[in-house]
Amino acid sequence: MKKIEIKNLVVSVEGEKILNGINLTVNNNEIHALMGPNGNGKSTLLATIMGHPSYTVEDGDILIDGVSVLEMSVDERSRLGIFYAMQSPVEIPGVLNLDFLKSIINAHRDEPIKLPELYSQINTNVKNLKIDDSMIRRYLNNGFSGGEKKKNEILQLNLLKPDLALIDEIDSGLDVDALSVVSEEINKRINDNFAAIIVSHYDRFFNLVQPTHAHVIIKGKIVKSGDNQLVERINKEGYEWLLAELNLTAPVAKKQQPIIGGIGCAANKGNNGNNK
Ligand SMILES: Nc1ncnc2c1ncn2[C@@H]1O[C@H](COP(=O)(O)OP(=O)(O)OP(=O)(O)O)[C@@H](O)[C@H]1O
Ligand SMILES: [Mg+2]
């Protein structure tokens, strides 16, 4: 994969528009930081690129090396080289992690992987990621701690070696040591055939995995692009300056239904629920 182009992407969830015309091009070797206040469409963008069925593309296109992926299923996109490390990995009781890992590897190969090779790859990752190997024999994410779930996502990334990794708040829930282990593993992937879109709220992570580009999504649109300096400024000053620059009043993507009068009205006025 040489390039992904997202063109005027409009996406809705349950009839409500969440993305309002995203334009973004990511070339091989580029690491794009994606920031933005909560609930403004970052995960929606990544999930839509991966082909999550809850997200309806209303307009625009997603092109990989010039070919639209919109009609492709999630597994077809995965075989093309896209990988999504989820913000909240799903617990699947009944599916052994080991079986799941074997299945995702085999879905990318013509011949099934031989067990010694599978174990060798997994053992290398267990060691590098500093995870307890009992995690491999447990049900997928079932009862895993927050940090263990995130490390299991990076384990999958390492096994699949995608060309384009969509990495969604991998740093949330990781302790300081785990954060450096995980960022080291991501940095190992940075070579000739790797690009990534990485969502994080903090420059702490982007100091460890250095982005080549940075973008801010507000109300389902990329409203500002730049480089690591943009990340640093947001970390220091938050989003107020940007909202003022854009003449926006509140970083809220959708109107919320009133639950009880005061709270609902406050949410609709976009004051972040601060009623005082
Ligand atoms: N499957 C869904 N069903 C209903 N609403 C959804 C769904 N997915 C996203 N949304 C809504 O779309 C909006 C954007 O959500 P999204 O998860 O993309 O935000 P985000 O920018 O990733 O936020 P955060 O920083 O909190 O992770 C939110 O208001 C969210 O509630
Ligand atoms: Mg999110």
PDB file of C-alpha atoms in Angstrom, residues 1-274:
ATOM      1  CA  MET A   1       0.000   0.000   0.000  1.00  0.00           C
ATOM      2  CA  LYS A   2       1.357   3.374  -0.979  1.00  0.00           C
ATOM      3  CA  LYS A   3      -1.396   5.747  -0.049  1.00  0.00           C
ATOM      4  CA  ILE A   4      -4.852   6.118   1.508  1.00  0.00           C
ATOM      5  CA  GLU A   5      -7.006   9.020   0.392  1.00  0.00           C
ATOM      6  CA  ILE A   6     -10.097  10.026   2.293  1.00  0.00           C
ATOM      7  CA  LYS A   7     -12.210  12.331   0.184  1.00  0.00           C
ATOM      8  CA  ASN A   8     -15.065  14.466   1.484  1.00  0.00           C
ATOM      9  CA  LEU A   9     -16.156  11.640   3.785  1.00  0.00           C
ATOM     10  CA  VAL A  10     -19.597  12.092   5.304  1.00  0.00           C
ATOM     11  CA  VAL A  11     -20.623   9.405   7.786  1.00  0.00           C
ATOM     12  CA  SER A  12     -23.725   8.863   9.879  1.00  0.00           C
ATOM     13  CA  VAL A  13     -24.539   6.630  12.794  1.00  0.00           C
ATOM     14  CA  GLU A  14     -28.144   5.728  13.430  1.00  0.00           C
ATOM     15  CA  GLY A  15     -29.253   8.496  11.064  1.00  0.00           C
ATOM     16  CA  GLU A  16     -27.129  11.172  12.741  1.00  0.00           C
ATOM     17  CA  LYS A  17     -24.238  12.764  10.822  1.00  0.00           C
ATOM     18  CA  ILE A  18     -20.983  12.384  12.744  1.00  0.00           C
ATOM     19  CA  LEU A  19     -18.369  13.076  10.052  1.00  0.00           C
ATOM     20  CA  ASN A  20     -19.054  16.117   7.890  1.00  0.00           C
ATOM     21  CA  GLY A  21     -16.614  15.977   5.007  1.00  0.00           C
ATOM     22  CA  ILE A  22     -13.226  14.607   6.056  1.00  0.00           C
ATOM     23  CA  ASN A  23     -10.335  15.052   3.637  1.00  0.00           C
ATOM     24  CA  LEU A  24      -7.085  13.316   4.522  1.00  0.00           C
ATOM     25  CA  THR A  25      -4.252  11.706   2.586  1.00  0.00           C
ATOM     26  CA  VAL A  26      -1.761   9.418   4.296  1.00  0.00           C
ATOM     27  CA  ASN A  27       1.269   8.215   2.359  1.00  0.00           C
ATOM     28  CA  ASN A  28       3.579   5.339   3.112  1.00  0.00           C
ATOM     29  CA  ASN A  29       6.062   6.236   5.882  1.00  0.00           C
ATOM     30  CA  GLU A  30       3.840   8.931   7.378  1.00  0.00           C
ATOM     31  CA  ILE A  31       2.581   8.932  10.950  1.00  0.00           C
ATOM     32  CA  HIS A  32      -0.509  11.107  11.384  1.00  0.00           C
ATOM     33  CA  ALA A  33      -1.576  12.222  14.838  1.00  0.00           C
ATOM     34  CA  LEU A  34      -5.322  12.711  15.171  1.00  0.00           C
ATOM     35  CA  MET A  35      -6.527  14.808  18.066  1.00  0.00           C
ATOM     36  CA  GLY A  36      -9.749  16.514  19.050  1.00  0.00           C
ATOM     37  CA  PRO A  37     -12.106  16.908  21.969  1.00  0.00           C
ATOM     38  CA  ASN A  38     -14.179  13.913  23.117  1.00  0.00           C
ATOM     39  CA  GLY A  39     -17.069  12.837  20.931  1.00  0.00           C
ATOM     40  CA  ASN A  40     -16.055  14.698  17.763  1.00  0.00           C
ATOM     41  CA  GLY A  41     -15.543  11.771  15.403  1.00  0.00           C
ATOM     42  CA  LYS A  42     -11.984  10.414  15.743  1.00  0.00           C
ATOM     43  CA  SER A  43     -12.976   6.813  16.460  1.00  0.00           C
ATOM     44  CA  THR A  44     -15.800   7.092  13.937  1.00  0.00           C
ATOM     45  CA  LEU A  45     -13.259   7.952  11.237  1.00  0.00           C
ATOM     46  CA  LEU A  46     -10.995   5.010  12.084  1.00  0.00           C
ATOM     47  CA  ALA A  47     -13.894   2.550  12.388  1.00  0.00           C
ATOM     48  CA  THR A  48     -15.282   3.733   9.031  1.00  0.00           C
ATOM     49  CA  ILE A  49     -11.915   3.233   7.326  1.00  0.00           C
ATOM     50  CA  MET A  50     -11.901  -0.329   8.713  1.00  0.00           C
ATOM     51  CA  GLY A  51     -15.465  -0.912   7.465  1.00  0.00           C
ATOM     52  CA  HIS A  52     -17.358  -1.145  10.773  1.00  0.00           C
ATOM     53  CA  PRO A  53     -20.992  -1.900   9.834  1.00  0.00           C
ATOM     54  CA  SER A  54     -22.503   0.611  12.315  1.00  0.00           C
ATOM     55  CA  TYR A  55     -21.147   3.538  10.298  1.00  0.00           C
ATOM     56  CA  THR A  56     -22.910   4.542   7.083  1.00  0.00           C
ATOM     57  CA  VAL A  57     -20.941   6.398   4.431  1.00  0.00           C
ATOM     58  CA  GLU A  58     -23.353   9.016   3.077  1.00  0.00           C
ATOM     59  CA  ASP A  59     -20.924  10.716   0.732  1.00  0.00           C
ATOM     60  CA  GLY A  60     -17.285  10.772  -0.310  1.00  0.00           C
ATOM     61  CA  ASP A  61     -14.817   7.945  -0.732  1.00  0.00           C
ATOM     62  CA  ILE A  62     -11.918   6.056   0.828  1.00  0.00           C
ATOM     63  CA  LEU A  63      -9.282   5.062  -1.722  1.00  0.00           C
ATOM     64  CA  ILE A  64      -6.342   2.738  -1.229  1.00  0.00           C
ATOM     65  CA  ASP A  65      -3.828   3.264  -4.004  1.00  0.00           C
ATOM     66  CA  GLY A  66      -6.636   4.772  -6.068  1.00  0.00           C
ATOM     67  CA  VAL A  67      -9.160   1.949  -5.494  1.00  0.00           C
ATOM     68  CA  SER A  68     -12.310   2.545  -3.437  1.00  0.00           C
ATOM     69  CA  VAL A  69     -12.674   0.255  -0.422  1.00  0.00           C
ATOM     70  CA  LEU A  70     -16.250   1.273   0.373  1.00  0.00           C
ATOM     71  CA  GLU A  71     -17.744  -1.929  -1.046  1.00  0.00           C
ATOM     72  CA  MET A  72     -15.130  -4.110   0.657  1.00  0.00           C
ATOM     73  CA  SER A  73     -15.845  -6.113   3.811  1.00  0.00           C
ATOM     74  CA  VAL A  74     -13.738  -5.700   6.960  1.00  0.00           C
ATOM     75  CA  ASP A  75     -11.712  -8.828   6.219  1.00  0.00           C
ATOM     76  CA  GLU A  76     -11.012  -7.705   2.639  1.00  0.00           C
ATOM     77  CA  ARG A  77      -9.743  -4.380   3.998  1.00  0.00           C
ATOM     78  CA  SER A  78      -7.666  -6.272   6.537  1.00  0.00           C
ATOM     79  CA  ARG A  79      -6.104  -8.382   3.793  1.00  0.00           C
ATOM     80  CA  LEU A  80      -5.309  -5.170   1.915  1.00  0.00           C
ATOM     81  CA  GLY A  81      -3.118  -4.252   4.890  1.00  0.00           C
ATOM     82  CA  ILE A  82      -5.333  -2.121   7.143  1.00  0.00           C
ATOM     83  CA  PHE A  83      -5.420  -2.818  10.872  1.00  0.00           C
ATOM     84  CA  TYR A  84      -7.510  -1.152  13.587  1.00  0.00           C
ATOM     85  CA  ALA A  85      -6.329  -1.223  17.206  1.00  0.00           C
ATOM     86  CA  MET A  86      -9.577  -0.360  18.960  1.00  0.00           C
ATOM     87  CA  GLN A  87     -10.090   2.231  21.671  1.00  0.00           C
ATOM     88  CA  SER A  88     -12.199  -0.257  23.629  1.00  0.00           C
ATOM     89  CA  PRO A  89     -11.315  -3.814  22.574  1.00  0.00           C
ATOM     90  CA  VAL A  90     -14.318  -6.119  22.814  1.00  0.00           C
ATOM     91  CA  GLU A  91     -14.435  -9.037  25.259  1.00  0.00           C
ATOM     92  CA  ILE A  92     -15.365 -12.300  23.547  1.00  0.00           C
ATOM     93  CA  PRO A  93     -15.913 -15.070  26.089  1.00  0.00           C
ATOM     94  CA  GLY A  94     -15.729 -18.512  24.472  1.00  0.00           C
ATOM     95  CA  VAL A  95     -13.066 -17.541  21.915  1.00  0.00           C
ATOM     96  CA  LEU A  96      -9.569 -18.423  23.087  1.00  0.00           C
ATOM     97  CA  ASN A  97      -7.046 -15.666  22.449  1.00  0.00           C
ATOM     98  CA  LEU A  98      -4.643 -18.230  20.943  1.00  0.00           C
ATOM     99  CA  ASP A  99      -7.307 -19.455  18.487  1.00  0.00           C
ATOM    100  CA  PHE A 100      -8.191 -15.882  17.594  1.00  0.00           C
ATOM    101  CA  LEU A 101      -4.545 -14.958  16.957  1.00  0.00           C
ATOM    102  CA  LYS A 102      -4.057 -18.076  14.812  1.00  0.00           C
ATOM    103  CA  SER A 103      -7.222 -17.241  12.823  1.00  0.00           C
ATOM    104  CA  ILE A 104      -6.209 -13.671  12.056  1.00  0.00           C
ATOM    105  CA  ILE A 105      -2.782 -14.833  10.881  1.00  0.00           C
ATOM    106  CA  ASN A 106      -4.305 -17.569   8.703  1.00  0.00           C
ATOM    107  CA  ALA A 107      -6.795 -15.122   7.189  1.00  0.00           C
ATOM    108  CA  HIS A 108      -3.764 -13.373   5.693  1.00  0.00           C
ATOM    109  CA  ARG A 109      -2.037 -16.473   4.328  1.00  0.00           C
ATOM    110  CA  ASP A 110      -2.690 -19.120   1.693  1.00  0.00           C
ATOM    111  CA  GLU A 111      -1.241 -21.959   3.811  1.00  0.00           C
ATOM    112  CA  PRO A 112      -2.180 -22.189   7.515  1.00  0.00           C
ATOM    113  CA  ILE A 113       0.656 -21.235   9.836  1.00  0.00           C
ATOM    114  CA  LYS A 114       2.526 -24.208  11.354  1.00  0.00           C
ATOM    115  CA  LEU A 115       2.192 -24.407  15.138  1.00  0.00           C
ATOM    116  CA  PRO A 116       5.922 -24.084  15.962  1.00  0.00           C
ATOM    117  CA  GLU A 117       6.057 -20.895  13.891  1.00  0.00           C
ATOM    118  CA  LEU A 118       2.897 -19.560  15.565  1.00  0.00           C
ATOM    119  CA  TYR A 119       4.266 -20.275  19.048  1.00  0.00           C
ATOM    120  CA  SER A 120       7.618 -18.770  18.184  1.00  0.00           C
ATOM    121  CA  GLN A 121       5.994 -15.532  16.936  1.00  0.00           C
ATOM    122  CA  ILE A 122       3.715 -15.339  19.953  1.00  0.00           C
ATOM    123  CA  ASN A 123       6.543 -16.052  22.405  1.00  0.00           C
ATOM    124  CA  THR A 124       8.663 -13.285  20.906  1.00  0.00           C
ATOM    125  CA  ASN A 125       5.784 -10.869  21.408  1.00  0.00           C
ATOM    126  CA  VAL A 126       4.979 -12.108  24.914  1.00  0.00           C
ATOM    127  CA  LYS A 127       8.583 -11.304  25.793  1.00  0.00           C
ATOM    128  CA  ASN A 128       8.825  -7.958  23.972  1.00  0.00           C
ATOM    129  CA  LEU A 129       5.456  -6.714  25.168  1.00  0.00           C
ATOM    130  CA  LYS A 130       6.099  -7.999  28.690  1.00  0.00           C
ATOM    131  CA  ILE A 131       2.783  -9.792  28.949  1.00  0.00           C
ATOM    132  CA  ASP A 132       1.841 -12.779  31.064  1.00  0.00           C
ATOM    133  CA  ASP A 133       1.679 -15.762  28.725  1.00  0.00           C
ATOM    134  CA  SER A 134      -1.477 -17.018  30.477  1.00  0.00           C
ATOM    135  CA  MET A 135      -3.231 -14.205  28.559  1.00  0.00           C
ATOM    136  CA  ILE A 136      -2.717 -16.172  25.355  1.00  0.00           C
ATOM    137  CA  ARG A 137      -4.736 -19.127  26.683  1.00  0.00           C
ATOM    138  CA  ARG A 138      -7.576 -17.059  28.136  1.00  0.00           C
ATOM    139  CA  TYR A 139     -10.720 -15.984  26.303  1.00  0.00           C
ATOM    140  CA  LEU A 140     -10.161 -12.951  24.076  1.00  0.00           C
ATOM    141  CA  ASN A 141      -9.980  -9.813  26.229  1.00  0.00           C
ATOM    142  CA  ASN A 142     -12.234 -11.499  28.786  1.00  0.00           C
ATOM    143  CA  GLY A 143     -11.366 -10.016  32.158  1.00  0.00           C
ATOM    144  CA  PHE A 144      -8.151  -8.552  30.744  1.00  0.00           C
ATOM    145  CA  SER A 145      -7.077  -5.372  32.529  1.00  0.00           C
ATOM    146  CA  GLY A 146      -7.220  -2.132  30.525  1.00  0.00           C
ATOM    147  CA  GLY A 147      -3.479  -2.289  29.846  1.00  0.00           C
ATOM    148  CA  GLU A 148      -3.577  -5.994  28.942  1.00  0.00           C
ATOM    149  CA  LYS A 149      -6.283  -5.319  26.354  1.00  0.00           C
ATOM    150  CA  LYS A 150      -4.156  -2.590  24.775  1.00  0.00           C
ATOM    151  CA  LYS A 151      -1.072  -4.802  24.702  1.00  0.00           C
ATOM    152  CA  ASN A 152      -3.128  -7.558  23.047  1.00  0.00           C
ATOM    153  CA  GLU A 153      -4.013  -5.085  20.274  1.00  0.00           C
ATOM    154  CA  ILE A 154      -0.303  -4.390  19.693  1.00  0.00           C
ATOM    155  CA  LEU A 155       0.363  -8.135  19.727  1.00  0.00           C
ATOM    156  CA  GLN A 156      -2.109  -8.426  16.816  1.00  0.00           C
ATOM    157  CA  LEU A 157      -0.454  -5.496  15.052  1.00  0.00           C
ATOM    158  CA  ASN A 158       2.918  -7.223  15.362  1.00  0.00           C
ATOM    159  CA  LEU A 159       1.571 -10.538  14.073  1.00  0.00           C
ATOM    160  CA  LEU A 160      -0.202  -8.985  11.078  1.00  0.00           C
ATOM    161  CA  LYS A 161       2.407  -6.346  10.209  1.00  0.00           C
ATOM    162  CA  PRO A 162      -0.121  -4.057   8.495  1.00  0.00           C
ATOM    163  CA  ASP A 163       0.787  -1.385   5.962  1.00  0.00           C
ATOM    164  CA  LEU A 164      -1.671   1.037   7.562  1.00  0.00           C
ATOM    165  CA  ALA A 165      -2.341   0.926  11.300  1.00  0.00           C
ATOM    166  CA  LEU A 166      -5.267   2.814  12.792  1.00  0.00           C
ATOM    167  CA  ILE A 167      -4.344   3.143  16.449  1.00  0.00           C
ATOM    168  CA  ASP A 168      -7.049   4.489  18.735  1.00  0.00           C
ATOM    169  CA  GLU A 169      -6.011   5.774  22.171  1.00  0.00           C
ATOM    170  CA  ILE A 170      -3.630   2.876  22.725  1.00  0.00           C
ATOM    171  CA  ASP A 171      -2.034   4.904  25.540  1.00  0.00           C
ATOM    172  CA  SER A 172      -5.160   5.138  27.671  1.00  0.00           C
ATOM    173  CA  GLY A 173      -4.925   2.704  30.546  1.00  0.00           C
ATOM    174  CA  LEU A 174      -1.225   1.954  30.083  1.00  0.00           C
ATOM    175  CA  ASP A 175       1.143   2.518  32.995  1.00  0.00           C
ATOM    176  CA  VAL A 176       4.373   4.438  32.343  1.00  0.00           C
ATOM    177  CA  ASP A 177       6.454   1.311  31.702  1.00  0.00           C
ATOM    178  CA  ALA A 178       3.768  -0.263  29.483  1.00  0.00           C
ATOM    179  CA  LEU A 179       3.520   2.991  27.533  1.00  0.00           C
ATOM    180  CA  SER A 180       7.203   2.887  26.699  1.00  0.00           C
ATOM    181  CA  VAL A 181       7.042  -0.842  25.796  1.00  0.00           C
ATOM    182  CA  VAL A 182       4.074  -0.257  23.478  1.00  0.00           C
ATOM    183  CA  SER A 183       5.551   2.824  21.828  1.00  0.00           C
ATOM    184  CA  GLU A 184       8.809   0.944  21.274  1.00  0.00           C
ATOM    185  CA  GLU A 185       6.871  -1.828  19.509  1.00  0.00           C
ATOM    186  CA  ILE A 186       5.053   0.703  17.303  1.00  0.00           C
ATOM    187  CA  ASN A 187       8.347   2.403  16.490  1.00  0.00           C
ATOM    188  CA  LYS A 188       9.786  -0.962  15.414  1.00  0.00           C
ATOM    189  CA  ARG A 189       7.076  -1.086  12.729  1.00  0.00           C
ATOM    190  CA  ILE A 190       8.125   2.238  11.272  1.00  0.00           C
ATOM    191  CA  ASN A 191       9.941   1.152   8.154  1.00  0.00           C
ATOM    192  CA  ASP A 192       9.416   1.313   4.410  1.00  0.00           C
ATOM    193  CA  ASN A 193       5.976  -0.274   4.497  1.00  0.00           C
ATOM    194  CA  PHE A 194       4.187   1.346   7.363  1.00  0.00           C
ATOM    195  CA  ALA A 195       1.887   4.279   7.846  1.00  0.00           C
ATOM    196  CA  ALA A 196      -0.353   5.040  10.784  1.00  0.00           C
ATOM    197  CA  ILE A 197      -3.162   7.255  11.948  1.00  0.00           C
ATOM    198  CA  ILE A 198      -2.800   7.511  15.704  1.00  0.00           C
ATOM    199  CA  VAL A 199      -5.436   8.970  18.000  1.00  0.00           C
ATOM    200  CA  SER A 200      -4.284  10.213  21.373  1.00  0.00           C
ATOM    201  CA  HIS A 201      -5.232  13.071  23.658  1.00  0.00           C
ATOM    202  CA  TYR A 202      -1.711  13.614  24.982  1.00  0.00           C
ATOM    203  CA  ASP A 203       1.663  14.746  23.693  1.00  0.00           C
ATOM    204  CA  ARG A 204       3.256  12.300  26.168  1.00  0.00           C
ATOM    205  CA  PHE A 205       2.514   9.537  23.660  1.00  0.00           C
ATOM    206  CA  PHE A 206       3.441  11.602  20.609  1.00  0.00           C
ATOM    207  CA  ASN A 207       6.808  12.319  22.214  1.00  0.00           C
ATOM    208  CA  LEU A 208       7.424   8.571  22.161  1.00  0.00           C
ATOM    209  CA  VAL A 209       5.956   7.887  18.711  1.00  0.00           C
ATOM    210  CA  GLN A 210       6.771  10.977  16.686  1.00  0.00           C
ATOM    211  CA  PRO A 211       4.124  12.034  14.177  1.00  0.00           C
ATOM    212  CA  THR A 212       5.056  13.487  10.798  1.00  0.00           C
ATOM    213  CA  HIS A 213       1.643  15.195  10.584  1.00  0.00           C
ATOM    214  CA  ALA A 214      -1.028  16.250  13.073  1.00  0.00           C
ATOM    215  CA  HIS A 215      -4.731  17.036  12.673  1.00  0.00           C
ATOM    216  CA  VAL A 216      -7.560  18.182  14.872  1.00  0.00           C
ATOM    217  CA  ILE A 217     -11.130  16.956  14.333  1.00  0.00           C
ATOM    218  CA  ILE A 218     -13.928  19.119  15.639  1.00  0.00           C
ATOM    219  CA  LYS A 219     -17.576  18.494  14.825  1.00  0.00           C
ATOM    220  CA  GLY A 220     -16.667  15.806  12.331  1.00  0.00           C
ATOM    221  CA  LYS A 221     -14.276  17.930  10.286  1.00  0.00           C
ATOM    222  CA  ILE A 222     -10.507  18.319  10.202  1.00  0.00           C
ATOM    223  CA  VAL A 223     -10.294  21.948  11.242  1.00  0.00           C
ATOM    224  CA  LYS A 224      -6.540  22.280  11.637  1.00  0.00           C
ATOM    225  CA  SER A 225      -3.501  20.408  10.339  1.00  0.00           C
ATOM    226  CA  GLY A 226       0.155  20.801  11.133  1.00  0.00           C
ATOM    227  CA  ASP A 227       3.000  18.902  12.708  1.00  0.00           C
ATOM    228  CA  ASN A 228       4.217  18.063  16.192  1.00  0.00           C
ATOM    229  CA  GLN A 229       4.054  21.737  17.169  1.00  0.00           C
ATOM    230  CA  LEU A 230       0.271  21.540  16.859  1.00  0.00           C
ATOM    231  CA  VAL A 231       0.281  18.577  19.267  1.00  0.00           C
ATOM    232  CA  GLU A 232       2.440  20.543  21.718  1.00  0.00           C
ATOM    233  CA  ARG A 233       0.229  23.600  21.562  1.00  0.00           C
ATOM    234  CA  ILE A 234      -2.914  21.566  22.247  1.00  0.00           C
ATOM    235  CA  ASN A 235      -1.183  19.881  25.138  1.00  0.00           C
ATOM    236  CA  LYS A 236      -0.238  23.248  26.637  1.00  0.00           C
ATOM    237  CA  GLU A 237      -3.308  25.297  25.815  1.00  0.00           C
ATOM    238  CA  GLY A 238      -6.165  22.870  25.144  1.00  0.00           C
ATOM    239  CA  TYR A 239      -8.673  23.629  22.373  1.00  0.00           C
ATOM    240  CA  GLU A 240     -10.042  27.015  23.457  1.00  0.00           C
ATOM    241  CA  TRP A 241      -7.692  29.012  21.180  1.00  0.00           C
ATOM    242  CA  LEU A 242      -8.657  26.878  18.218  1.00  0.00           C
ATOM    243  CA  LEU A 243     -12.372  27.160  18.922  1.00  0.00           C
ATOM    244  CA  ALA A 244     -11.963  30.936  19.159  1.00  0.00           C
ATOM    245  CA  GLU A 245      -9.952  31.004  15.919  1.00  0.00           C
ATOM    246  CA  LEU A 246     -12.685  29.018  14.184  1.00  0.00           C
ATOM    247  CA  ASN A 247     -15.519  30.955  15.796  1.00  0.00           C
ATOM    248  CA  LEU A 248     -16.882  27.770  17.283  1.00  0.00           C
ATOM    249  CA  THR A 249     -18.554  27.777  20.651  1.00  0.00           C
ATOM    250  CA  ALA A 250     -18.553  24.156  21.735  1.00  0.00           C
ATOM    251  CA  PRO A 251     -16.764  20.973  20.719  1.00  0.00           C
ATOM    252  CA  VAL A 252     -19.926  18.880  20.705  1.00  0.00           C
ATOM    253  CA  ALA A 253     -20.619  16.698  17.667  1.00  0.00           C
ATOM    254  CA  LYS A 254     -24.294  16.059  18.118  1.00  0.00           C
ATOM    255  CA  LYS A 255     -27.253  17.448  19.977  1.00  0.00           C
ATOM    256  CA  GLN A 256     -28.173  15.383  22.973  1.00  0.00           C
ATOM    257  CA  GLN A 257     -31.722  14.523  23.860  1.00  0.00           C
ATOM    258  CA  PRO A 258     -32.833  16.263  27.055  1.00  0.00           C
ATOM    259  CA  ILE A 259     -32.900  13.726  29.854  1.00  0.00           C
ATOM    260  CA  ILE A 260     -34.138  16.168  32.460  1.00  0.00           C
ATOM    261  CA  GLY A 261     -34.797  19.802  31.591  1.00  0.00           C
ATOM    262  CA  GLY A 262     -31.752  21.614  32.972  1.00  0.00           C
ATOM    263  CA  ILE A 263     -29.137  19.080  31.974  1.00  0.00           C
ATOM    264  CA  GLY A 264     -30.597  18.581  28.480  1.00  0.00           C
ATOM    265  CA  CYS A 265     -30.818  22.318  27.818  1.00  0.00           C
ATOM    266  CA  ALA A 266     -27.276  22.824  29.024  1.00  0.00           C
ATOM    267  CA  ALA A 267     -26.029  20.104  26.682  1.00  0.00           C
ATOM    268  CA  ASN A 268     -27.878  21.625  23.720  1.00  0.00           C
ATOM    269  CA  LYS A 269     -26.450  25.024  24.431  1.00  0.00           C
ATOM    270  CA  GLY A 270     -23.088  23.371  24.214  1.00  0.00           C
ATOM    271  CA  ASN A 271     -21.649  24.532  27.492  1.00  0.00           C
ATOM    272  CA  ASN A 272     -20.283  21.068  28.216  1.00  0.00           C
ATOM    273  CA  GLY A 273     -22.883  20.479  30.906  1.00  0.00           C
ATOM    274  CA  ASN A 274     -21.432  23.106  33.168  1.00  0.00           C
TER     275      ASN A 274
END
